[in-house]
C-alpha cells in the first residue's frame, strides 16, 4: 500500500492522529523485476566531502569519550577546582537564569510555533515509528503496511532494528525503551491525552520482551545481533535479508557493566509501567533487572572492551559507572529498597562529581541518573538518597543553565534559530537536544509549579521540540509539517512496493523514499548553522534515523502535553 494512502486508511480507522501541515508526496513509480535483489555495490563509496568513506555508516554517532568531558568541563578550565566541601568540585557561577517576562510584558522572542494539538499528533507518530522498526514476527495489528515479518532465524527473535540499518543492539534498545517507559510513567496524563497509552505500553512491551529473552542462560547475554560489516553492505528490505546473523554473546568472564546496567534500568522501568496490566510479566522483568545489575556490579568493566575484536565504532562505550548509577536508581524505585540508592552513590563516587555532565545519550547517562535519583528522593524521602543535594545542584546550576544559556559552557552552543547542541558534534544533534529537553521536563516536574526555574525549563524544552517540528522553517520529522525530510537514510523506507526489487539502485535514486517513515526524527543540522542539514539518502550523518534519536523526543512530547495541559492551544 502506498505511503499516503496507507496513512489515510489508518486515519479513517482512528488508528493514528491526523497530520499537521503538508504530507510529503512520495515518488511511487515501481520498477519491474523480481523480488528484493541486492544489486552490486556502486563504485563511488564517498558520501560527502569531509565525511567518512562508505555508503552506510561505519559507526554510531553519539559516543562521548572521556577526552570530550575533560576538555569541556569548566572545572578543568580554571572555572572550578576539586576539593570543595563534601568532596564536590566548585563549579563556576552559572549564567543568569532566563526567566519568563512578567505578565503583560513583551516577550524577548516570538512565541512557540506549535501547541498541544500538534504535540499530540506528533506523539502518536513517534510511537508509530517504533512499530516500523520492529524485527521478528509482527503482531496482527501491525499498522505499517510496508513492513512484514523479518529475521525469524535470529538467535533472539524480535526487538527493534537500530536505525536505517538492521542490526539489533541491546544497548540502544534498552536506552530507548527506558526513555519510553519513563515518559509513560512520569507523564501519564500527556500520553493519555494524546490517546497513546496503549501504544506506549505496546512499544515498551515489545522491547522489554526482547531484552528479557536476550538473557539466554546463566551469565550469558546477547548484546548485538548482526555483523555490522555484513549488514552495512546490504541495502534492501529487512524481510528479504536471508541467512544466519551473528549473535554477539557476553558471559561472566567478559565485563559488560554498561550494557547490563542500561538493560537493568530498562527492565526495571518496564516492570513499573506494565505491572498494572501484567503483574506476572512485570515480576519477571524486575527479577531479571536485579540479576543483570548484580552481574554488572560484580564484574565491572566496559562491554565493548571485553569482547574480542569488537568494533569500537559500533556503540563503543566510554564509561560504565553512570549506567550502574542509573540502574540502581531505577531498581530502588521499582523495589522500594533504599539500599539501591546507596549503591547509586557508590557509582556516583566512582564516576566522580566532576564527571556529571550535561550530555545525554546512550554513552553518557549521568544527567539521566541524577534526575531519576531526585525523583526517587521526592517519592521516598530525600534522606534515603545519599548525595541528593549534589544531584539537585547539578541539575539546576549545571544542566539547565548550560542549555538555557548555550554560551559555550560545556561546549553547548546554539544555531542562529535556536537548536542547542555540543559544538564538538556534527552527528545526531537533534538527539542531544531532544534528550536534554526530556530531562529538563523531568526536572521541571520536580520543581514548584509557580517557580521561574520550572517555567524556564519548560520554555527551553518547548523551544527545542518546536525547532524539530519546524519553527526554524522546516520540519525534521519524516511525514510531518512544512518541508519534511523526504529521503531519510533508511533502507526499508527506500524500497518500492512489491514486487519491485530493492537494492543499491534505490539507495542512489534521487527521488523521495517510496515509503513514508512517519514520525522518524532525523539527525538534524551538523552545525554550526541551521542550513547544515542535507535531505540526501547518502548522508547518514545528518539524515539517518535511529531508535535512540526518537526516544528523548517522544519523552519530551509527552512531557510538554502533561505539563502544559490546557495552558496552550
XYZ file of C-alpha atoms in Angstrom:
569
model
C 0.000 0.000 0.000
C 1.332 3.434 -0.861
C 2.517 5.660 1.971
C -0.066 8.472 1.868
C -2.919 6.104 1.085
C -1.902 3.832 3.957
C -1.870 6.725 6.386
C -5.280 7.940 5.221
C -6.652 4.467 5.823
C -5.216 4.445 9.331
C -6.674 7.874 9.976
C -10.094 6.724 8.838
C -9.865 3.850 11.314
C -8.840 6.154 14.132
C -5.523 4.377 14.477
C -3.260 7.419 14.345
C -3.837 11.152 14.812
C -4.302 13.421 11.851
C -1.205 15.093 10.471
C -0.468 18.786 10.806
C 0.881 20.501 7.733
C 1.620 19.182 4.303
C 2.103 15.478 3.728
C 5.091 14.672 1.533
C 4.219 13.130 -1.787
C 6.414 10.090 -2.301
C 7.728 9.008 -5.670
C 5.967 5.687 -6.021
C 6.983 4.622 -9.503
C 7.505 0.882 -9.331
C 10.349 -0.813 -11.122
C 9.900 -4.095 -12.950
C 11.739 -7.222 -11.907
C 11.967 -9.966 -9.362
C 11.543 -9.524 -5.636
C 14.214 -7.959 -3.466
C 17.591 -8.485 -5.050
C 20.656 -6.743 -3.650
C 22.388 -5.310 -6.705
C 26.115 -4.750 -6.933
C 27.667 -2.046 -4.798
C 28.308 1.173 -6.694
C 31.917 2.096 -7.182
C 31.695 5.578 -5.663
C 31.691 4.996 -1.896
C 32.132 8.585 -0.808
C 29.087 10.263 0.672
C 30.008 13.838 1.492
C 33.208 15.814 1.217
C 34.999 15.655 4.520
C 32.831 12.790 5.808
C 33.802 9.154 6.344
C 34.024 6.880 3.332
C 31.306 4.327 2.883
C 27.709 4.221 1.788
C 26.427 3.064 5.153
C 27.545 4.489 8.429
C 30.532 2.594 9.680
C 29.986 3.796 13.192
C 27.457 5.075 15.620
C 27.180 8.773 16.281
C 26.767 9.549 19.948
C 29.984 8.389 21.563
C 31.108 10.841 24.254
C 34.682 9.861 25.149
C 36.231 10.980 28.411
C 38.513 13.297 26.464
C 35.435 15.364 25.495
C 34.245 15.563 29.097
C 37.721 16.564 30.233
C 38.164 19.172 27.520
C 34.837 20.951 28.019
C 34.357 20.580 31.774
C 34.511 24.104 33.288
C 36.016 22.672 36.466
C 39.077 21.717 34.408
C 39.310 25.035 32.597
C 40.073 27.172 35.611
C 36.394 27.648 36.355
C 36.409 25.356 39.360
C 38.681 23.237 41.478
C 38.266 19.926 43.205
C 38.386 19.623 46.943
C 35.307 21.620 47.901
C 33.301 20.762 50.972
C 31.978 17.233 50.783
C 34.446 16.403 48.028
C 32.403 18.156 45.329
C 34.004 20.497 42.808
C 33.373 24.204 42.988
C 31.737 24.941 39.662
C 31.988 28.324 38.077
C 28.941 30.532 38.733
C 26.099 29.693 36.371
C 24.927 32.238 33.812
C 21.870 34.298 34.789
C 18.635 32.364 34.548
C 16.482 33.364 31.596
C 13.081 33.931 33.117
C 9.718 34.430 31.532
C 8.701 38.086 31.192
C 6.255 39.497 33.684
C 2.568 39.330 32.829
C 1.794 41.717 30.031
C 5.451 42.340 29.160
C 6.760 41.924 25.645
C 8.433 38.504 25.272
C 12.045 38.615 24.117
C 11.390 36.180 21.256
C 8.437 35.038 19.145
C 6.018 32.657 20.854
C 6.315 28.946 20.131
C 5.026 27.887 16.746
C 3.132 24.828 17.924
C 0.654 23.847 20.584
C -0.816 20.906 22.421
C -2.774 19.693 19.396
C 0.392 19.357 17.343
C 2.327 17.727 20.187
C -0.422 15.111 20.499
C -0.306 14.372 16.782
C 3.450 14.067 16.801
C 3.496 11.811 19.862
C 1.233 9.350 18.067
C 3.501 9.310 15.035
C 6.628 8.831 17.147
C 5.166 5.630 18.569
C 4.281 4.602 15.018
C 7.960 4.982 14.068
C 8.902 2.347 16.635
C 6.427 -0.036 15.020
C 8.187 0.496 11.683
C 11.457 -0.547 13.372
C 10.134 -3.874 14.611
C 12.020 -7.048 13.824
C 10.616 -10.546 14.103
C 7.063 -11.845 13.807
C 4.780 -8.835 13.579
C 1.521 -8.812 15.533
C -1.890 -8.964 13.820
C -2.437 -5.258 14.487
C 0.638 -4.143 12.513
C -0.037 -0.540 11.423
C 2.867 -0.227 8.981
C 1.642 -1.941 5.803
C 5.009 -1.953 4.013
C 6.642 -3.892 6.856
C 6.396 -7.653 7.373
C 8.000 -10.461 9.349
C 11.799 -10.394 9.290
C 14.854 -12.122 10.741
C 12.898 -15.041 12.145
C 16.072 -17.140 12.490
C 17.940 -14.677 14.734
C 19.373 -16.133 17.948
C 16.837 -13.914 19.710
C 13.857 -13.009 17.532
C 12.152 -9.642 17.937
C 13.369 -6.288 19.144
C 13.911 -3.166 17.062
C 16.191 -2.543 14.116
C 18.642 0.042 15.295
C 18.403 2.683 12.589
C 18.363 2.793 8.811
C 20.272 -0.471 9.048
C 19.074 -3.770 10.531
C 21.419 -4.650 13.365
C 19.767 -5.056 16.767
C 21.810 -3.586 19.610
C 20.656 -4.233 23.146
C 22.325 -1.069 24.444
C 20.270 1.276 22.257
C 17.118 -0.830 22.530
C 17.458 -0.600 26.309
C 18.105 3.140 26.388
C 15.207 3.808 24.026
C 12.850 1.523 25.934
C 13.855 3.160 29.218
C 13.009 6.643 27.932
C 9.665 5.447 26.526
C 8.710 3.756 29.789
C 9.901 6.758 31.800
C 7.747 9.120 29.751
C 4.673 6.931 30.198
C 5.303 6.597 33.944
C 6.058 10.222 34.791
C 3.934 11.980 32.160
C 0.902 9.668 32.051
C -1.606 12.461 31.535
C 0.313 13.638 28.484
C 0.395 10.178 26.952
C -3.278 9.589 27.763
C -4.391 12.974 26.405
C -2.843 12.016 23.069
C -4.690 8.699 23.094
C -1.380 6.812 23.167
C -1.433 4.902 26.466
C -1.957 1.552 24.757
C 0.648 2.240 22.094
C 3.198 3.367 24.673
C 2.771 0.141 26.617
C 2.932 -1.902 23.434
C 6.230 -0.283 22.473
C 7.774 -0.912 25.876
C 6.431 -4.471 25.972
C 7.972 -5.217 22.567
C 11.406 -4.022 23.677
C 11.298 -5.440 27.210
C 10.242 -8.887 25.997
C 13.214 -8.913 23.624
C 15.685 -7.759 26.267
C 14.375 -10.347 28.714
C 14.967 -13.100 26.161
C 18.469 -11.779 25.394
C 19.429 -13.359 28.688
C 19.874 -16.807 27.143
C 21.244 -18.602 30.174
C 23.073 -18.060 33.441
C 25.544 -15.231 32.877
C 25.018 -15.229 29.095
C 23.595 -12.149 27.405
C 23.095 -11.278 23.730
C 24.222 -7.693 23.247
C 24.178 -7.440 19.454
C 22.682 -9.362 16.541
C 24.042 -8.808 13.062
C 27.630 -8.408 11.912
C 27.881 -4.669 11.133
C 30.199 -5.303 8.178
C 27.697 -7.687 6.607
C 24.685 -5.571 7.465
C 26.147 -2.342 6.133
C 26.877 -3.990 2.795
C 23.183 -4.788 2.362
C 20.601 -2.325 1.095
C 17.073 -3.613 0.793
C 14.064 -4.799 2.739
C 14.656 -6.464 6.116
C 12.118 -9.067 5.031
C 14.457 -10.071 2.194
C 17.697 -10.299 4.175
C 18.425 -14.015 4.288
C 20.852 -16.244 6.093
C 22.098 -16.504 9.669
C 23.017 -13.345 11.558
C 25.868 -13.369 14.023
C 24.899 -13.070 17.699
C 27.400 -11.338 19.987
C 27.141 -13.041 23.382
C 28.740 -11.830 26.600
C 29.480 -14.168 29.510
C 30.700 -13.652 33.054
C 34.340 -13.650 32.009
C 33.639 -10.582 29.836
C 32.824 -7.377 31.779
C 29.719 -5.628 30.446
C 28.602 -3.298 33.231
C 27.378 -0.577 30.853
C 25.330 -2.933 28.662
C 23.906 -4.800 31.658
C 23.281 -1.626 33.644
C 21.326 0.001 30.829
C 19.314 -3.164 30.293
C 18.619 -3.422 34.018
C 17.288 0.137 34.095
C 15.095 -0.568 31.062
C 13.627 -3.729 32.564
C 13.042 -2.112 35.957
C 11.189 0.819 34.392
C 9.171 -1.539 32.191
C 8.181 -3.577 35.244
C 6.693 -0.455 36.832
C 4.817 0.563 33.702
C 3.420 -2.884 32.901
C 2.633 -4.120 36.411
C -0.976 -2.852 36.422
C -1.816 -4.885 33.324
C 0.507 -7.903 33.640
C 1.934 -8.475 37.106
C 3.461 -11.837 36.191
C 5.460 -10.349 33.319
C 6.432 -7.377 35.498
C 7.805 -9.727 38.148
C 9.910 -11.499 35.505
C 11.272 -8.189 34.254
C 12.149 -6.959 37.731
C 13.848 -10.201 38.725
C 15.937 -10.115 35.551
C 16.753 -6.432 36.116
C 18.137 -7.264 39.558
C 20.096 -10.241 38.221
C 21.708 -8.267 35.398
C 22.526 -5.357 37.685
C 24.281 -7.627 40.163
C 26.288 -9.244 37.368
C 27.327 -5.826 36.059
C 28.264 -4.635 39.548
C 30.224 -7.762 40.410
C 32.200 -7.882 37.142
C 32.928 -4.221 36.382
C 34.070 -3.028 33.003
C 33.011 -1.846 29.556
C 31.284 -4.313 27.268
C 32.911 -3.043 24.083
C 36.396 -3.551 25.523
C 35.831 -7.112 26.727
C 34.531 -8.751 23.537
C 37.455 -9.936 21.366
C 37.628 -7.969 18.134
C 34.574 -5.821 18.863
C 34.387 -2.763 16.583
C 34.659 0.301 18.793
C 32.802 2.432 16.267
C 29.604 0.407 16.813
C 28.336 1.954 20.034
C 31.703 1.565 21.710
C 31.285 2.582 25.323
C 33.307 5.238 27.134
C 32.247 4.528 30.743
C 30.078 2.277 32.888
C 29.531 3.777 36.409
C 26.826 6.117 35.065
C 24.781 3.145 33.775
C 25.077 1.299 37.077
C 24.160 4.518 38.899
C 21.080 4.806 36.680
C 20.149 1.146 37.087
C 20.442 1.243 40.872
C 18.225 4.319 40.946
C 15.519 2.566 38.945
C 15.800 -0.616 41.000
C 15.337 1.454 44.144
C 12.179 2.942 42.677
C 10.860 -0.388 41.389
C 11.555 -2.392 44.555
C 11.185 0.263 47.241
C 14.527 -0.917 48.631
C 16.506 2.192 49.568
C 19.788 0.247 49.697
C 19.901 0.630 45.925
C 20.188 4.407 46.364
C 23.283 3.826 48.479
C 24.660 1.777 45.625
C 23.869 4.645 43.243
C 26.026 6.877 45.391
C 28.829 4.316 45.172
C 28.767 4.540 41.375
C 28.428 8.312 41.513
C 31.605 8.485 43.578
C 33.387 6.150 41.185
C 32.247 8.247 38.230
C 33.394 11.400 40.021
C 31.312 14.501 40.730
C 33.305 16.342 38.086
C 32.112 13.832 35.515
C 28.420 14.522 35.950
C 27.989 16.050 32.530
C 25.044 17.737 30.803
C 25.419 15.483 27.772
C 22.702 12.868 27.473
C 22.597 9.816 25.246
C 23.387 6.107 25.233
C 27.047 6.740 26.109
C 26.527 9.233 28.946
C 23.577 8.736 31.274
C 24.861 10.726 34.246
C 22.283 13.526 33.893
C 19.513 10.958 33.412
C 20.693 9.174 36.553
C 20.717 12.431 38.510
C 17.134 13.339 37.612
C 15.976 9.758 38.299
C 17.535 9.850 41.772
C 15.982 13.216 42.569
C 12.633 11.775 41.546
C 13.242 8.831 43.860
C 14.086 11.218 46.695
C 10.869 13.123 46.206
C 8.874 9.871 46.237
C 10.631 8.027 49.035
C 12.306 10.786 51.010
C 15.433 12.763 50.210
C 17.157 11.376 53.304
C 17.084 7.915 51.704
C 19.012 9.129 48.661
C 22.636 9.896 49.549
C 24.078 12.802 47.534
C 20.541 14.078 46.833
C 21.741 17.679 47.147
C 24.575 17.018 44.711
C 22.064 15.842 42.135
C 19.712 18.811 42.531
C 22.618 21.265 42.425
C 23.936 19.661 39.266
C 20.559 19.744 37.534
C 19.828 23.368 38.405
C 23.220 25.059 38.254
C 24.868 22.990 35.553
C 22.415 21.069 33.401
C 19.574 23.550 32.978
C 21.736 26.658 32.944
C 24.104 25.188 30.386
C 21.334 24.514 27.890
C 19.318 27.654 28.567
C 22.313 29.949 28.134
C 24.060 27.918 25.394
C 27.015 30.256 25.760
C 29.696 27.633 25.163
C 29.835 26.325 28.727
C 30.442 22.578 28.471
C 30.656 23.203 24.711
C 26.876 23.678 24.414
C 26.048 26.296 21.782
C 23.040 27.127 19.637
C 22.347 27.681 15.974
C 21.015 31.087 14.872
C 17.477 29.672 15.020
C 17.903 28.111 18.416
C 18.913 24.437 18.289
C 21.147 23.600 21.267
C 23.916 21.129 20.522
C 27.505 20.297 21.538
C 29.952 22.221 19.397
C 32.142 19.121 19.140
C 29.362 17.167 17.423
C 28.219 17.066 13.804
C 26.231 13.841 14.096
C 22.810 13.338 15.673
C 22.447 16.831 17.117
C 18.654 16.643 17.239
C 19.160 13.633 19.510
C 21.246 15.595 22.027
C 18.724 18.415 22.042
C 15.692 16.128 22.384
C 17.285 14.197 25.249
C 18.132 17.451 27.020
C 14.548 18.628 26.546
C 13.205 15.403 28.062
C 15.473 15.633 31.114
C 14.641 19.332 31.513
C 10.934 18.484 31.634
C 11.531 15.716 34.162
C 13.331 18.270 36.327
C 10.608 20.879 35.729
C 8.012 18.488 37.086
C 10.025 18.214 40.304
C 10.075 21.987 40.871
C 7.292 24.089 42.446
C 4.547 24.905 39.968
C 5.000 28.662 40.355
C 8.795 28.735 40.250
C 10.518 30.668 37.472
C 13.069 27.843 37.202
C 10.287 25.434 36.255
C 8.934 27.872 33.681
C 12.401 28.377 32.205
C 12.984 24.622 31.936
C 9.666 24.135 30.154
C 10.346 27.053 27.815
C 13.730 25.619 26.890
C 12.316 22.158 26.210
C 9.479 23.582 24.168
C 11.829 25.649 22.043
C 13.812 22.542 21.121
C 10.787 20.408 20.269
C 9.353 23.274 18.218
C 12.644 23.561 16.349
C 12.392 19.927 15.317
C 8.754 20.355 14.327
C 9.516 23.309 12.110
C 9.931 26.634 13.918
C 13.201 27.045 12.017
C 11.302 26.992 8.737
C 11.457 23.275 8.039
C 10.435 20.080 9.789
C 12.997 17.489 10.840
C 10.327 14.815 11.275
C 9.503 12.493 8.388
C 5.940 12.833 7.116
C 5.021 15.839 9.232
C 4.887 19.599 8.868
C 6.439 22.019 6.407
C 9.194 20.766 4.115
C 9.788 17.490 5.989
C 12.621 15.097 5.153
C 11.794 13.060 2.052
C 14.923 10.930 1.676
C 15.935 9.826 5.150
C 18.748 7.255 5.243
C 16.599 4.194 5.905
C 16.929 1.051 3.869
C 13.376 -0.307 4.177
C 11.732 3.069 3.517
C 13.700 3.448 0.293
C 12.165 0.290 -1.177
C 9.203 0.458 -3.572
C 6.128 -1.680 -3.178
C 6.463 -5.328 -4.044
C 7.026 -6.996 -6.422
C 9.558 -4.368 -7.485
C 13.132 -5.226 -6.433
C 15.094 -3.193 -3.928
C 18.841 -2.745 -3.724
C 21.656 -0.245 -4.138
C 19.913 1.320 -7.124
C 17.262 2.512 -4.680
C 19.944 3.903 -2.407
C 21.182 6.061 -5.305
C 17.744 7.026 -6.627
C 17.278 10.807 -6.487
C 13.565 10.814 -5.663
C 11.795 10.670 -2.300
C 11.579 7.414 -0.394
C 8.610 5.402 -1.691
C 7.597 4.581 1.882
C 6.991 7.382 4.365
C 8.571 6.607 7.744
C 6.059 8.655 9.704
C 7.289 10.152 12.959
C 11.011 9.491 12.476
C 13.290 12.270 13.737
C 16.331 12.757 11.508
C 19.764 13.553 12.920
C 19.475 17.233 12.008
C 21.948 20.052 11.371
C 25.623 19.238 11.686
C 26.299 22.822 12.801
C 27.330 25.484 13.211
C 24.432 26.839 11.107
C 20.824 25.797 10.651
C 21.425 25.065 6.970
C 23.909 22.240 7.613
C 21.284 19.524 7.146
C 21.080 17.585 3.879
C 17.953 15.747 2.798
C 20.005 13.163 0.930
C 19.717 9.421 1.368
C 23.508 9.171 1.145
C 24.007 11.457 4.137
C 23.808 9.223 7.182
C 25.399 11.923 9.353
C 22.503 14.411 9.217
C 19.704 12.382 7.595
C 19.663 8.947 9.220
C 17.022 7.999 11.773
C 17.558 5.771 14.815
C 15.562 4.433 17.725
C 17.644 6.460 20.176
C 17.014 9.726 18.278
C 13.276 9.343 18.824
C 13.474 8.249 22.462
C 14.046 11.598 24.166
C 11.881 13.288 21.528
C 8.976 11.017 22.477
C 9.545 11.738 26.153
C 9.706 15.488 25.586
C 6.445 15.471 23.627
C 4.699 13.570 26.408
C 6.177 15.944 28.970
C 5.008 19.070 27.174
C 1.458 17.772 26.855
C 1.461 16.698 30.508
C 2.934 19.895 31.956
C 1.329 22.483 29.678
C -2.079 20.868 29.544
C -4.803 23.405 28.741
C -2.438 26.366 29.083
C -1.771 26.471 25.341
C -3.739 25.657 22.230
